[in-house]
mmCIF file of C-alpha atoms in Angstrom:
data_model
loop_
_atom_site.group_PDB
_atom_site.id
_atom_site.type_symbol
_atom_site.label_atom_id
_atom_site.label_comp_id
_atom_site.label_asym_id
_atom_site.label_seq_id
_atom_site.Cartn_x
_atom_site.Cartn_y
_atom_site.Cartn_z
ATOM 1 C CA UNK P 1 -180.027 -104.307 56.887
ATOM 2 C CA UNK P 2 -176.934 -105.778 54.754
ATOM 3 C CA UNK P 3 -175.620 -107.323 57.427
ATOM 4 C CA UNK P 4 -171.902 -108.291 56.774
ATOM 5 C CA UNK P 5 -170.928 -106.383 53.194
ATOM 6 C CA UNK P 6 -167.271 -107.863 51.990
ATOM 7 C CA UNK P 7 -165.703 -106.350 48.703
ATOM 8 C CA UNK P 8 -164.475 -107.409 45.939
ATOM 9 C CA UNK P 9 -165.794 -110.739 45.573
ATOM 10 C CA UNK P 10 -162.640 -111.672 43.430
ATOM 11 C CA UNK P 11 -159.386 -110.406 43.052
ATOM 12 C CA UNK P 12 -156.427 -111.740 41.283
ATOM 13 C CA UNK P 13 -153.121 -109.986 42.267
ATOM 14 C CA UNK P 14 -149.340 -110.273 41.183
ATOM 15 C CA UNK P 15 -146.353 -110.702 43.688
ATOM 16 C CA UNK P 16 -145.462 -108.100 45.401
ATOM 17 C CA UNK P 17 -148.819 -105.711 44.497
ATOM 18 C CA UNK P 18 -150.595 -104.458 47.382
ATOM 19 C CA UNK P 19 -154.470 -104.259 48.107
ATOM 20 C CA UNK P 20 -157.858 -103.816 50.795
ATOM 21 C CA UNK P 21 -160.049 -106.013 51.274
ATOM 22 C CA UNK P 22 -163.286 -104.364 52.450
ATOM 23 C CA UNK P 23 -165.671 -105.256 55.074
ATOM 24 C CA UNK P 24 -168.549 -103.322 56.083
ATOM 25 C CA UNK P 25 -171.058 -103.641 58.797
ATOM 26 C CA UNK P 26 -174.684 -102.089 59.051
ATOM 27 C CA UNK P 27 -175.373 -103.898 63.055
ATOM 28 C CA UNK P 28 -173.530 -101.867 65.082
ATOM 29 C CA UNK P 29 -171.686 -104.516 66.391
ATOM 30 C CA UNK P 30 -168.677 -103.639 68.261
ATOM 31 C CA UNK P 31 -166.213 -106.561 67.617
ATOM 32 C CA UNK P 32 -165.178 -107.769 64.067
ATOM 33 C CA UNK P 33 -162.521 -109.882 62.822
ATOM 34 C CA UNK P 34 -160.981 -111.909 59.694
ATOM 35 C CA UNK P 35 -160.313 -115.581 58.979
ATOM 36 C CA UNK P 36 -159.024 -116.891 55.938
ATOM 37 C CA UNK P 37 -160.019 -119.854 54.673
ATOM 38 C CA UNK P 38 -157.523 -122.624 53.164
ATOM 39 C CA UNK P 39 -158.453 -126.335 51.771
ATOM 40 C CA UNK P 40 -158.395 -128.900 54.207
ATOM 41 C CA UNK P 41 -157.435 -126.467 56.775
ATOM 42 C CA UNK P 42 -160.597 -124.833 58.291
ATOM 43 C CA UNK P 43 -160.522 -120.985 59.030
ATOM 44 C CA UNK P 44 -158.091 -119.004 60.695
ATOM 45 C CA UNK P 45 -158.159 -115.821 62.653
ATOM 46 C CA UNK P 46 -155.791 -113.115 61.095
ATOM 47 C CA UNK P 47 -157.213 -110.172 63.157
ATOM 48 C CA UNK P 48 -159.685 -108.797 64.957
ATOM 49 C CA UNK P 49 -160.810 -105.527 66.544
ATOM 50 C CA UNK P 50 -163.336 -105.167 70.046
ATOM 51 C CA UNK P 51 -164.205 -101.713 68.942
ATOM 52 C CA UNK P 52 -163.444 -98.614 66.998
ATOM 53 C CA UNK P 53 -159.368 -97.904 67.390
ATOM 54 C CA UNK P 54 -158.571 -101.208 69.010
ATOM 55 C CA UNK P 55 -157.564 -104.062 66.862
ATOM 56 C CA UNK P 56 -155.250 -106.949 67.909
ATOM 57 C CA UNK P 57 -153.111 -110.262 66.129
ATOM 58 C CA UNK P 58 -155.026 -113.315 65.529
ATOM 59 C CA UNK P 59 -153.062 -116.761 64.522
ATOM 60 C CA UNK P 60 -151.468 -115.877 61.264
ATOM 61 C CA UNK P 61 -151.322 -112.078 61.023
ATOM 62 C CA UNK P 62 -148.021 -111.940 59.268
ATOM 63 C CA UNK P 63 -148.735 -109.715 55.983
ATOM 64 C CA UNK P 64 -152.000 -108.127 56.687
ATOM 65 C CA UNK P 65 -152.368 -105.186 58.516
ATOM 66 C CA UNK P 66 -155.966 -103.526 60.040
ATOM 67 C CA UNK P 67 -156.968 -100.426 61.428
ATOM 68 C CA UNK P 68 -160.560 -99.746 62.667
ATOM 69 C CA UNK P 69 -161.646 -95.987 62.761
ATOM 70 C CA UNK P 70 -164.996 -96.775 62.511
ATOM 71 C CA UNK P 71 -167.067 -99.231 64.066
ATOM 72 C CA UNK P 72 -169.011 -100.007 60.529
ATOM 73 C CA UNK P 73 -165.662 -100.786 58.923
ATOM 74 C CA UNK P 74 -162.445 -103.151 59.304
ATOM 75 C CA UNK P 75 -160.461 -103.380 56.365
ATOM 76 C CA UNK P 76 -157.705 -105.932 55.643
ATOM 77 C CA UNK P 77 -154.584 -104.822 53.758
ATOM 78 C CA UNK P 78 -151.941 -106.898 52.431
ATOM 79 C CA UNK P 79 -148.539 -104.975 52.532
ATOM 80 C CA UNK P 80 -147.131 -106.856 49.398
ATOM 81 C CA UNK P 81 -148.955 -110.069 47.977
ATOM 82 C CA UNK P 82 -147.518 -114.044 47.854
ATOM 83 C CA UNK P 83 -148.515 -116.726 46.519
ATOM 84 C CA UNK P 84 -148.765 -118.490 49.873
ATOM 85 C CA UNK P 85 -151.889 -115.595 50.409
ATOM 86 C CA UNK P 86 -153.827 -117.240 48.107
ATOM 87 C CA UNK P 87 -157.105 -117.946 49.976
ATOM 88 C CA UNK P 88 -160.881 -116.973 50.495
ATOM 89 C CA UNK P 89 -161.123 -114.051 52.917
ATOM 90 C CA UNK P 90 -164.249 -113.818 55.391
ATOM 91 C CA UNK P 91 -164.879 -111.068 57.748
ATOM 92 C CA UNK P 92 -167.177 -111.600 60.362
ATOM 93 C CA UNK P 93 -169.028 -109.809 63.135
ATOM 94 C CA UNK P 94 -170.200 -110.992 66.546
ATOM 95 C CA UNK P 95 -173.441 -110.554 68.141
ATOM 96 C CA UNK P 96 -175.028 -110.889 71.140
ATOM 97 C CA UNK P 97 -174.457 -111.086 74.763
ATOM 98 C CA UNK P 98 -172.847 -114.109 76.742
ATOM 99 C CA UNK P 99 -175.939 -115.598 76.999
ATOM 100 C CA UNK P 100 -176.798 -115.926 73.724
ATOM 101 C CA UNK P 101 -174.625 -115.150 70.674
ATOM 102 C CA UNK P 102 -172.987 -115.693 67.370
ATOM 103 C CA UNK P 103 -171.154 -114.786 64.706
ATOM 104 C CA UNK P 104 -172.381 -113.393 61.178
ATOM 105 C CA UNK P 105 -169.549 -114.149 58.183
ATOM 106 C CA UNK P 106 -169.238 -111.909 55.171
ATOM 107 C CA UNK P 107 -169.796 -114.201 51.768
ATOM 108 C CA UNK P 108 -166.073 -113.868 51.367
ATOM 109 C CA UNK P 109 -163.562 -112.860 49.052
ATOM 110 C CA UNK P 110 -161.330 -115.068 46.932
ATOM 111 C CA UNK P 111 -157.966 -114.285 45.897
ATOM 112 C CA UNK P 112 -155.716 -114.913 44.218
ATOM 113 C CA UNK P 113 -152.053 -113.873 44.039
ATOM 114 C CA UNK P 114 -149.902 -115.271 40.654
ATOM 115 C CA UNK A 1 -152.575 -124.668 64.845
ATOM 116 C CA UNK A 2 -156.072 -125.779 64.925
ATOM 117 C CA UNK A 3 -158.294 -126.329 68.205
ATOM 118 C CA UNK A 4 -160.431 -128.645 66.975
ATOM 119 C CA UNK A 5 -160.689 -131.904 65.055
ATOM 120 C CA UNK A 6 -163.576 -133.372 63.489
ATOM 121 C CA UNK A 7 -164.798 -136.701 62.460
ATOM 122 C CA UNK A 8 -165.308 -137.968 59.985
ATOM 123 C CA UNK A 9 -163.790 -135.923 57.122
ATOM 124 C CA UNK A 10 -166.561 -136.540 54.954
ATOM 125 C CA UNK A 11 -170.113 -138.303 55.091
ATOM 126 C CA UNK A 12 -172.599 -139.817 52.693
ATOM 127 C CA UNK A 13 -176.296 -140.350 53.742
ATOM 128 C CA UNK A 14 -179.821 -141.176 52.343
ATOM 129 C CA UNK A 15 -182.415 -138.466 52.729
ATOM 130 C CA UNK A 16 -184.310 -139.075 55.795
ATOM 131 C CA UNK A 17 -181.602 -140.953 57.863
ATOM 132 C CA UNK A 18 -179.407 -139.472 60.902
ATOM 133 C CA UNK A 19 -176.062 -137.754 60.388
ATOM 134 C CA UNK A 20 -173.780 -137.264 63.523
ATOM 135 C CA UNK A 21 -170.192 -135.243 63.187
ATOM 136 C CA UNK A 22 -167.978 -135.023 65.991
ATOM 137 C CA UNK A 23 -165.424 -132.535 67.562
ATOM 138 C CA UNK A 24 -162.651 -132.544 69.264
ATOM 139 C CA UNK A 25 -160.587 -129.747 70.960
ATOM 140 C CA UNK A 26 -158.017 -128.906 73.433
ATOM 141 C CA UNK A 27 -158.050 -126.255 75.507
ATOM 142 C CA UNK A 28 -160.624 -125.004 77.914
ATOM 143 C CA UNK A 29 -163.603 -123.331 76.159
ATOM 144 C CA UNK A 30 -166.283 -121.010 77.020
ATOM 145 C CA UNK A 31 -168.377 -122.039 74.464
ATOM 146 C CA UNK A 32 -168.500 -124.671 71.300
ATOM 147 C CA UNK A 33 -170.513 -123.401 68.291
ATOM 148 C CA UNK A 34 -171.436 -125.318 64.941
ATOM 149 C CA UNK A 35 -171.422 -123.498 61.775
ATOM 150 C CA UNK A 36 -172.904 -124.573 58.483
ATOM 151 C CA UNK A 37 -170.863 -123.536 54.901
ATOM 152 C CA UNK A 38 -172.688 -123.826 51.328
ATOM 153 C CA UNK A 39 -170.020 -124.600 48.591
ATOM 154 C CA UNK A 40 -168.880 -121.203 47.670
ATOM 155 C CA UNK A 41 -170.443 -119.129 50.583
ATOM 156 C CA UNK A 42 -170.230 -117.895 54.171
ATOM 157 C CA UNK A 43 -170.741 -119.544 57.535
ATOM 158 C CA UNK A 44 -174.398 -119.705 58.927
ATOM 159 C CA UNK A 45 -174.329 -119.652 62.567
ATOM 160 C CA UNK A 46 -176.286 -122.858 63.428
ATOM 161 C CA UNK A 47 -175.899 -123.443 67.484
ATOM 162 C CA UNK A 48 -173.603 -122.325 70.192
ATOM 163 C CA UNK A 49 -173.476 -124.349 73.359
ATOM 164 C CA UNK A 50 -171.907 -122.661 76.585
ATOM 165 C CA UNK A 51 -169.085 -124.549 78.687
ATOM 166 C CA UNK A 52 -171.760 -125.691 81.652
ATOM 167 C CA UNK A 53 -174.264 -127.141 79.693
ATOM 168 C CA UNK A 54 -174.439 -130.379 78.070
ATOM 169 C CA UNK A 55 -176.985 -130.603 75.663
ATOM 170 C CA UNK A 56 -178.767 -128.518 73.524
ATOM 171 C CA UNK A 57 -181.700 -128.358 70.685
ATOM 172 C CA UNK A 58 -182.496 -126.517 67.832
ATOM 173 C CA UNK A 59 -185.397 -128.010 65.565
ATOM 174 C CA UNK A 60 -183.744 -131.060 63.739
ATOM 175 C CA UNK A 61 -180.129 -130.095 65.494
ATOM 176 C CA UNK A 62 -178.934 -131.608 68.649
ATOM 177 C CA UNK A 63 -175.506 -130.846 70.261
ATOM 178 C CA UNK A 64 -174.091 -132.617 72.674
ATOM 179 C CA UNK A 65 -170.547 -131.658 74.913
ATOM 180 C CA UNK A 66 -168.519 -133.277 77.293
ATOM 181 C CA UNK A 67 -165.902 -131.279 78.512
ATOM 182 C CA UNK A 68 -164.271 -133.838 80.349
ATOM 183 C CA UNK A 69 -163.444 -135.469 77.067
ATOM 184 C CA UNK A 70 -162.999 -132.251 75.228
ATOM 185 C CA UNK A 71 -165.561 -133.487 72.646
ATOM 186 C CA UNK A 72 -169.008 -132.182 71.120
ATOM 187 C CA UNK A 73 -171.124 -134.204 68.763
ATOM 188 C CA UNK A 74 -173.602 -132.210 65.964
ATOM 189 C CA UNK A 75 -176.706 -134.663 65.585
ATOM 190 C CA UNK A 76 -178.864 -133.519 62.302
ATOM 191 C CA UNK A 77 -181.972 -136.295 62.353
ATOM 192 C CA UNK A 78 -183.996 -136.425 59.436
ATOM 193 C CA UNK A 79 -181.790 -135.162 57.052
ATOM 194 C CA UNK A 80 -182.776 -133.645 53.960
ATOM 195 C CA UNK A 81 -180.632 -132.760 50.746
ATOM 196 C CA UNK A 82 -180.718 -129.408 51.251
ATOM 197 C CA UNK A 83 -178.510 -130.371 54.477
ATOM 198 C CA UNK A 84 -175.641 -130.605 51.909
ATOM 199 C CA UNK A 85 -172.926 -128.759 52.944
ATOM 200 C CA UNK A 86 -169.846 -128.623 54.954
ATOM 201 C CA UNK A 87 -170.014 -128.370 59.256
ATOM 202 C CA UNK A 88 -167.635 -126.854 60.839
ATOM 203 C CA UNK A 89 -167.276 -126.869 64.871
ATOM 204 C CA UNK A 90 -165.671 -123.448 66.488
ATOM 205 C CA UNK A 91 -164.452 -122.684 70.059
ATOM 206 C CA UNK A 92 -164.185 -119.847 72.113
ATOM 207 C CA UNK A 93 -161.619 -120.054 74.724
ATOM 208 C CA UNK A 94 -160.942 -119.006 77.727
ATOM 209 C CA UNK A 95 -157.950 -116.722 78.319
ATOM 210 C CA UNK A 96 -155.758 -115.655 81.157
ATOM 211 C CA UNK A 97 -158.294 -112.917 82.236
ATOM 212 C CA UNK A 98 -161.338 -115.119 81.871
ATOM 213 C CA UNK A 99 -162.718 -113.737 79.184
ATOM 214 C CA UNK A 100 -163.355 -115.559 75.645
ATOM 215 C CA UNK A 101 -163.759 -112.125 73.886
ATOM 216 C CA UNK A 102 -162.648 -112.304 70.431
ATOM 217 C CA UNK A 103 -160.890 -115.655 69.236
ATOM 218 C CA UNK A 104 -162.599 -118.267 67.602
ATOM 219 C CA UNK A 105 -160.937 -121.116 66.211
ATOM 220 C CA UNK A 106 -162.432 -123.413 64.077
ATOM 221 C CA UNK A 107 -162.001 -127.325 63.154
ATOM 222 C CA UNK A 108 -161.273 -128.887 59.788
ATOM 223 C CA UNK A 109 -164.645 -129.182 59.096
ATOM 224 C CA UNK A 110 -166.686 -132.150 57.987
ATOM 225 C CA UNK A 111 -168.086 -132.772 54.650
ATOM 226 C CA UNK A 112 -171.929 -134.262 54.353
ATOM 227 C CA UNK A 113 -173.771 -134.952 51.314
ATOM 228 C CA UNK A 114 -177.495 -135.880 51.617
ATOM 229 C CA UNK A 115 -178.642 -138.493 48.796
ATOM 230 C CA UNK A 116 -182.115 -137.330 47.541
#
C-alpha cells in the first residue's frame, strides 16, 4: 500500500513549455484533489475530482487542467508554464466517512518554471 | 483568499513545555482539521474536529473550537523536538446543498520549533 504516489519529485520548466504532474492512488478512494503550496501563503485548492469522470474548479484553477478516467489517477497539466506557477504541488486523497475522516497528501512536487 | 488565520506565525519552545496555535476562520464549517508539515514533506493528518463538538483528544493533542467565535486552538503539551514542524489548521465548509464534500482550505500555517 503506497498510499498517495506523486511524480516527478522535481521539475524545472521554461515559459511557455507544457507538462503532468502525476498522482497516483493505491486506496480506492473516490475523491482526490490538488493544492499548491506558496511561502507564506498556506495551500490552495486548484482542483478536485469526487470520482472517476467528474472533476470540478478549486480557488486558483487558471492554467491547470484535470481529467480523471480512473479512480487510481488525477493528473495535473499545465497548458503553458509561468513563472508565477512556480510552487510545490501536493495531491491528496480523502478518506473516510463523515464520522471520521481525513486527508492523505502526496510528498509533493516542486517546480519550477524559469 | 484564505479561510483561516493562525496565530502566532511562528513559535519557539523548550522541550517539555506547552505549545498552543490558534485559528481563525470565516465561514460556517463542517469540520476544522489540524495538519502537521515536516520541512520539505507532505501534510500528516493529525485531528479533525466536527462542527458540534467542542473539544477533542488525541494522545499529547488537544483541540478546542468555538464556533461562535469562529476560532479553534491546537494544544501540543509536553512537547518534544521531534514536534518541529509547521501546523497548519484546514476547514471544510459547508455549501449551499449542505454538503462539505470536497473543499478544504487551509490557514497560513504556524511555525514551531522545539528546543532540545
Amino acid at each position: 500500500n503506497a498510499g498517495v504516489t506523486q511524480t516527478p519529485k522535481f521539475q524545472v520548466l521554461k515559459t511557455g513549455q507544457s507538462m503532468t504532474l502525476q498522482c497516483a492512488q493505491d486506496m480506492n478512494h473516490e475523491y482526490m484533489s490538488w493544492y499548491r503550496q506558496d511561502p507564506g501563503m498556506g495551500l490552495r485548492l486548484i482542483h478536485y475530482s469526487v470520482g472517476a469522470g467528474i472533476t470540478d474548479q478549486g480557488e486558483v484553477p487558471n492554467g491547470y487542467n484535470v481529467s480523471r478516467s480512473t479512480t487510481e489517477d488525477f493528473p495535473l497539466r499545465l497548458l503553458s508554464a509561468a513563472p508565477s506557477q512556480t510552487s510545490v504541488y501536493f495531491c491528496a486523497t480523502r478518506w473516510g466517512t463523515d464520522m471520521f475522516m481525513g486527508y492523505t497528501f502526496g510528498s509533493g512536487t516542486r517546480l519550477t518554471v524559469v | 483568499s484564505q479561510q483561516g488565520e493562525e496565530d502566532p506565525q511562528a513559535l519557539s519552545i523548550q522541550e517539555g513545555e506547552n505549545a498552543t496555535m490558534n485559528c481563525s476562520y470565516k465561514t460556517s464549517i463542517n469540520n476544522l482539521q489540524w495538519y502537521r508539515q515536516n520541512s520539505g514533506r507532505g501534510l500528516v493528518h493529525l485531528i479533525l474536529i466536527r462542527s458540534n463538538e467542542r473539544e477533542k483528544h488525541s494522545g499529547r493533542l488537544r483541540v478546542t473550537l468555538d464556533t461562535s467565535k469562529k476560532s479553534s486552538s491546537l494544544l501540543i503539551t509536553a512537547s518534544r523536538a521531534a514536534d518541529t514542524a509547521s501546523y497548519f489548521c484546514a476547514t471544510e465548509s459547508i455549501n449551499a446543498g449542505g454538503t462539505s464534500y470536497g473543499k478544504l482550505t487551509f490557514g497560513q500555517g504556524t511555525i514551531l520549533t522545539v528546543h532540545p
